[in-house]
Each structure stands twice: as structure tokens, then as C-alpha cells.
Short mmCIF file of C-alpha atoms in Angstrom, two decimals:
data_model
loop_
_atom_site.label_atom_id
_atom_site.label_comp_id
_atom_site.label_asym_id
_atom_site.label_seq_id
_atom_site.Cartn_x
_atom_site.Cartn_y
_atom_site.Cartn_z
CA ASP A 1237 -8.95 37.00 -24.64
CA ILE A 1238 -6.52 36.09 -27.03
CA VAL A 1239 -7.49 32.82 -28.82
CA LEU A 1240 -4.69 30.46 -30.61
CA THR A 1241 -5.57 27.77 -32.90
CA GLN A 1242 -3.09 25.22 -33.92
CA SER A 1243 -2.93 23.36 -36.96
CA PRO A 1244 -3.32 20.61 -37.87
CA LEU A 1245 -4.85 18.98 -34.57
CA SER A 1246 -3.78 15.99 -35.72
CA LEU A 1247 -0.07 15.01 -37.42
CA PRO A 1248 0.99 11.40 -38.61
CA VAL A 1249 5.01 11.58 -38.23
CA THR A 1250 7.67 9.24 -39.28
CA PRO A 1251 10.70 8.52 -37.49
CA GLY A 1252 13.52 10.80 -38.97
CA GLU A 1253 11.35 12.95 -41.14
CA PRO A 1254 10.91 16.52 -40.08
CA ALA A 1255 7.56 17.94 -38.90
CA SER A 1256 5.63 21.17 -38.19
CA ILE A 1257 2.90 22.29 -36.38
CA SER A 1258 1.39 25.86 -36.69
CA CYS A 1259 -0.02 28.38 -33.80
CA LYS A 1260 -2.15 31.53 -35.38
CA SER A 1261 -2.53 34.32 -32.78
CA SER A 1262 -5.91 36.53 -32.88
CA GLN A 1263 -3.71 39.31 -32.38
CA SER A 1264 0.45 40.24 -31.97
CA LEU A 1265 2.18 39.01 -29.59
CA LEU A 1266 4.77 41.41 -29.84
CA HIS A 1267 5.67 43.04 -26.87
CA SER A 1268 6.55 46.35 -26.87
CA ASN A 1269 10.05 45.52 -25.25
CA GLY A 1270 10.50 43.49 -28.66
CA PHE A 1271 9.74 40.04 -27.43
CA THR A 1272 7.25 37.74 -28.50
CA TYR A 1273 5.45 36.18 -25.71
CA LEU A 1274 4.50 32.79 -27.43
CA ASN A 1275 5.65 29.19 -26.03
CA TRP A 1276 5.38 25.82 -27.14
CA TYR A 1277 4.82 22.73 -24.89
CA LEU A 1278 4.84 19.06 -25.52
CA GLN A 1279 3.01 16.74 -23.20
CA ARG A 1280 3.68 13.50 -23.38
CA PRO A 1281 1.02 10.78 -22.78
CA GLY A 1282 0.11 10.42 -18.99
CA LYS A 1283 2.33 13.64 -18.07
CA SER A 1284 2.75 17.08 -16.94
CA PRO A 1285 3.34 19.46 -20.13
CA GLN A 1286 7.05 20.58 -20.49
CA LEU A 1287 8.29 23.60 -21.55
CA LEU A 1288 10.06 23.62 -25.49
CA ILE A 1289 9.94 26.46 -26.45
CA TYR A 1290 9.83 30.15 -24.88
CA LEU A 1291 9.72 33.85 -26.22
CA GLY A 1292 8.97 32.49 -29.63
CA SER A 1293 12.40 30.75 -30.47
CA ARG A 1294 14.62 30.01 -27.57
CA ARG A 1295 14.76 26.73 -26.62
CA ALA A 1296 14.37 25.72 -23.17
CA SER A 1297 16.86 23.97 -20.49
CA GLY A 1298 17.71 20.44 -21.83
CA VAL A 1299 15.50 20.83 -25.07
CA PRO A 1300 17.13 18.97 -28.01
CA ASP A 1301 18.14 21.01 -30.90
CA ARG A 1302 16.03 19.57 -33.23
CA PHE A 1303 13.40 21.39 -31.98
CA SER A 1304 12.74 25.12 -33.33
CA GLY A 1305 10.21 28.17 -32.69
CA SER A 1306 10.10 30.70 -35.23
CA GLY A 1307 7.46 33.12 -36.54
CA THR A 1308 6.46 36.81 -35.45
CA GLY A 1309 3.50 38.31 -34.23
CA THR A 1310 0.22 36.37 -35.03
CA ASP A 1311 1.88 33.74 -37.12
CA PHE A 1312 4.18 30.73 -35.20
CA THR A 1313 5.68 27.24 -36.18
CA LEU A 1314 7.49 24.85 -34.62
CA ARG A 1315 9.36 22.63 -36.27
CA ILE A 1316 10.83 19.10 -35.69
CA SER A 1317 13.63 18.34 -37.70
CA ARG A 1318 13.72 14.60 -37.15
CA VAL A 1319 11.23 12.96 -35.56
CA GLU A 1320 12.17 10.76 -32.64
CA ALA A 1321 9.76 8.45 -30.83
CA GLU A 1322 10.25 10.23 -27.89
CA ASP A 1323 8.54 13.02 -29.56
CA ILE A 1324 4.67 11.98 -29.76
CA GLY A 1325 2.35 13.32 -27.41
CA VAL A 1326 0.22 16.82 -27.89
CA TYR A 1327 1.96 19.67 -28.30
CA TYR A 1328 0.58 23.43 -27.23
CA CYS A 1329 1.35 26.92 -27.89
CA MET A 1330 0.55 29.18 -25.10
CA GLN A 1331 0.48 33.07 -25.34
CA ALA A 1332 1.87 35.36 -22.30
CA LEU A 1333 1.31 38.58 -23.36
CA GLN A 1334 -1.97 39.09 -21.73
CA THR A 1335 -3.95 36.92 -19.64
CA LEU A 1336 -2.60 33.43 -20.49
CA THR A 1337 -4.34 31.34 -22.92
CA PHE A 1338 -3.47 28.17 -25.02
CA GLY A 1339 -4.15 26.43 -28.51
CA GLY A 1340 -6.18 23.60 -28.80
CA GLY A 1341 -3.23 21.26 -29.34
CA THR A 1342 -1.85 19.09 -31.84
CA LYS A 1343 -1.10 15.38 -31.55
CA VAL A 1344 1.67 14.40 -32.73
CA GLU A 1345 1.71 10.43 -33.31
CA ILE A 1346 3.25 7.29 -35.28
CA GLN B 985 16.43 21.16 -8.06
CA VAL B 986 12.85 22.57 -8.80
CA GLN B 987 9.96 20.79 -7.43
CA LEU B 988 6.20 21.33 -7.31
CA VAL B 989 4.42 18.21 -5.82
CA GLN B 990 0.64 18.16 -5.35
CA SER B 991 -2.09 16.69 -3.22
CA GLU B 992 -3.61 13.34 -4.37
CA THR B 993 -6.50 12.19 -6.09
CA GLU B 994 -9.87 13.34 -5.04
CA VAL B 995 -13.65 12.36 -5.65
CA HIS B 996 -16.05 14.52 -4.60
CA LYS B 997 -20.20 15.23 -4.92
CA PRO B 998 -21.78 17.75 -7.05
CA GLY B 999 -21.96 21.14 -4.61
CA ALA B 1000 -19.19 20.28 -2.39
CA SER B 1001 -15.83 21.77 -2.39
CA VAL B 1002 -12.22 20.70 -3.09
CA THR B 1003 -8.86 22.06 -1.90
CA VAL B 1004 -5.63 20.97 -4.15
CA SER B 1005 -2.09 21.62 -2.46
CA CYS B 1006 1.40 22.46 -3.88
CA LYS B 1007 4.26 22.13 -2.54
CA SER B 1008 7.13 23.68 -4.06
CA SER B 1009 10.91 23.52 -3.35
CA GLY B 1010 14.30 24.37 -4.70
CA PHE B 1011 13.62 27.86 -5.48
CA SER B 1012 12.35 30.88 -3.93
CA PHE B 1013 8.66 30.68 -3.41
CA THR B 1014 8.08 34.32 -2.75
CA SER B 1015 9.78 34.92 -6.60
CA HIS B 1016 7.43 33.23 -8.66
CA PRO B 1017 3.94 33.61 -9.18
CA ILE B 1018 2.40 30.08 -9.33
CA HIS B 1019 -0.58 29.73 -11.77
CA TRP B 1020 -3.21 26.81 -11.98
CA VAL B 1021 -4.32 25.18 -15.25
CA ARG B 1022 -6.58 22.37 -15.83
CA GLN B 1023 -7.24 19.49 -18.01
CA ALA B 1024 -10.56 17.49 -18.35
CA PRO B 1025 -10.75 14.15 -19.47
CA GLY B 1026 -9.19 13.98 -23.30
CA GLN B 1027 -9.49 17.69 -23.57
CA GLY B 1028 -6.95 21.08 -23.85
CA LEU B 1029 -5.39 22.88 -21.11
CA GLU B 1030 -7.66 25.76 -19.83
CA TRP B 1031 -5.88 28.37 -17.36
CA MET B 1032 -7.26 29.36 -14.30
CA GLY B 1033 -5.80 31.67 -12.51
CA TRP B 1034 -2.52 32.90 -10.61
CA ILE B 1035 -1.25 34.06 -7.27
CA ASN B 1036 2.17 35.61 -6.25
CA ALA B 1037 3.19 34.82 -2.60
CA GLY B 1038 5.64 37.75 -2.35
CA SER B 1039 3.38 40.89 -3.41
CA GLY B 1040 -0.31 38.77 -2.40
CA ASN B 1041 -1.28 39.59 -5.84
CA ARG B 1042 -3.56 37.31 -7.95
CA LYS B 1043 -6.05 37.01 -10.66
CA SER B 1044 -8.77 34.42 -11.70
CA SER B 1045 -10.23 33.47 -14.51
CA PRO B 1046 -13.61 35.02 -14.98
CA LYS B 1047 -15.06 31.53 -15.92
CA PHE B 1048 -14.92 30.55 -12.30
CA GLN B 1049 -17.23 33.56 -10.99
CA GLY B 1050 -16.31 33.78 -7.33
CA ARG B 1051 -15.71 29.62 -6.68
CA LEU B 1052 -11.91 30.08 -7.24
CA SER B 1053 -9.94 30.73 -4.25
CA LEU B 1054 -6.64 31.27 -4.52
CA THR B 1055 -4.28 30.92 -1.45
CA THR B 1056 -0.48 30.35 -0.19
CA ASP B 1057 1.30 29.32 2.73
CA THR B 1058 4.69 31.06 2.38
CA SER B 1059 6.10 28.92 5.70
CA ALA B 1060 5.27 25.64 4.01
CA ASN B 1061 6.31 26.66 0.43
CA THR B 1062 2.93 25.80 -0.58
CA ALA B 1063 0.19 26.87 -2.49
CA TYR B 1064 -3.34 26.14 -2.22
CA MET B 1065 -6.34 25.97 -5.07
CA ARG B 1066 -9.63 25.88 -3.75
CA LEU B 1067 -12.90 25.28 -5.94
CA THR B 1068 -16.27 25.84 -4.38
CA SER B 1069 -20.05 24.47 -5.51
CA LEU B 1070 -18.32 21.65 -7.73
CA ARG B 1071 -20.22 20.69 -11.01
CA PHE B 1072 -19.55 17.13 -12.70
CA GLU B 1073 -17.82 19.90 -15.62
CA ASP B 1074 -15.11 20.71 -12.78
CA THR B 1075 -13.95 16.68 -13.16
CA ALA B 1076 -10.27 17.16 -14.49
CA ILE B 1077 -6.41 17.22 -13.65
CA TYR B 1078 -5.52 19.99 -12.03
CA TYR B 1079 -1.83 21.73 -12.33
CA CYS B 1080 0.40 24.32 -10.56
CA ALA B 1081 3.03 25.50 -12.22
CA ARG B 1082 5.52 28.15 -11.52
CA PHE B 1083 5.94 31.69 -13.91
CA TRP B 1084 9.30 32.26 -14.63
CA ALA B 1085 9.47 35.93 -15.40
CA ASP B 1086 12.67 36.10 -17.58
CA GLY B 1087 11.26 33.90 -20.26
CA GLU B 1088 7.19 34.63 -19.59
CA ALA B 1089 6.59 31.21 -19.51
CA LEU B 1090 5.40 28.32 -17.11
CA ASP B 1091 8.63 26.52 -16.77
CA PHE B 1092 8.23 23.63 -13.88
CA TRP B 1093 4.99 21.88 -13.45
CA GLY B 1094 3.47 19.45 -10.67
CA GLN B 1095 2.35 16.20 -11.26
CA GLY B 1096 -1.51 16.77 -11.73
CA SER B 1097 -3.84 16.03 -9.00
CA LEU B 1098 -6.79 14.32 -10.40
CA VAL B 1099 -10.41 15.44 -8.97
CA THR B 1100 -13.68 13.47 -9.76
CA VAL B 1101 -16.88 15.21 -9.46
CA SER B 1102 -19.40 12.17 -9.23
CA SER B 1103 -22.80 11.78 -7.35
#
């Protein structure tokens, strides 16, 4: 299975400031079709995960543009340009190149 | 709108079985595989398996060694996850989620079903 390693485990943030989370894959997530099969999710406290970013860098419907995803191959980053209070929760990366696997999660708290 | 509505909380003894349902609406049930993901208390997300109601294809994580059964009822647009021989460590919230092929992502999730295994 593909292993995804997220860092940091915990990320204290300040509203209005930027934040970033790293996700490293044990193998390249670049498909032969040219797309990168890496997604980002936010799980707010007591809620189901919500899709933020798909195919590495594309924002899901309704996701604010302060969220952005980047990276290629094995190294990926989720960036929040200006953190808002509603952004707290646990962020997960997930790969869909092979049998789905998730990163361990990054807890974002104010 | 797309919705996945799951069955409610359940409590079972070790060795028993549990079935969680996931009723879909707002999309073509046979065109999107349904995945099952679980989350133990305070832990991360664990993929369990998927089923495609249209083709009948399915795949489960080897971790569950034959204890996991995924089925669908296309007349009711509902997917089912049955886990047998329950163990204390199966205590978790179980989620169903729709797979979106164009985005290669799980784009809509059910609200989760808490299954507690306790003697």
C-alpha cells in the first residue's frame, strides 16, 4: 500500500495568518494520464470529512479560494492563505492512485 | 442534492455482527462506487472497501480477512456494510462515501454511524 506521511501532527494557527501542511507519499502519485491522484479533506469537530482539493490542486465546489493545493510526484502541500476560525479541524491527505489510503492527519487549532 | 444517509448508532457484544446502511439520493446510485471508511475514537481515517452497484464489482481491505461484506440494493439506492465477529477494536464511526471518478475523490460522505463493541 502507498503510505502517506503528514506533517506537522499539530499546527497552532493565528486568524488572518497563512498556514501550510505537508503530505509525503511513499511513491509517485502521478498517473500515466498526467493527473496527480492526491486529495485533501477537512474534518471539522464532530463532522464527516469534507473534500477540499482533488487531483492535487483543484478546489472542490464551494471551497473558498484561500485554500490551495500544490506539489507533484511524492511531495504535496495544502496552503491556507489567511486562516479563519472555521478552518479548525483535522486535515487529511488521501491518495487514489491505488487502493485508497489516508495520511495520519494534521490537527489545526487556534 | 446529493445525500448519503446512514443508519443510527449501534451497540454489540464481541463476536456479534453489525450491518450499517447507507441510503443515497440525488445522483445515479449505479454510476458511482460507494466506499466505506472507518474512524476509531480519536484516530485517523481507515479505508475498508468499495462496491459498485452498477457492475457488482467490489473490493475489501485484506485487513478484515473475510469479516467484511459489502452489498447493495439498487431498488432502494442503498448500500450495506456488514462486519462479523466483532472485536473491541472495531468500535468506530463508520462512514460511507461516494466516489467521483472525474475527480478521483470521495466527494460526498454520509453522516457516520457509531458502532460500539462492548461486553
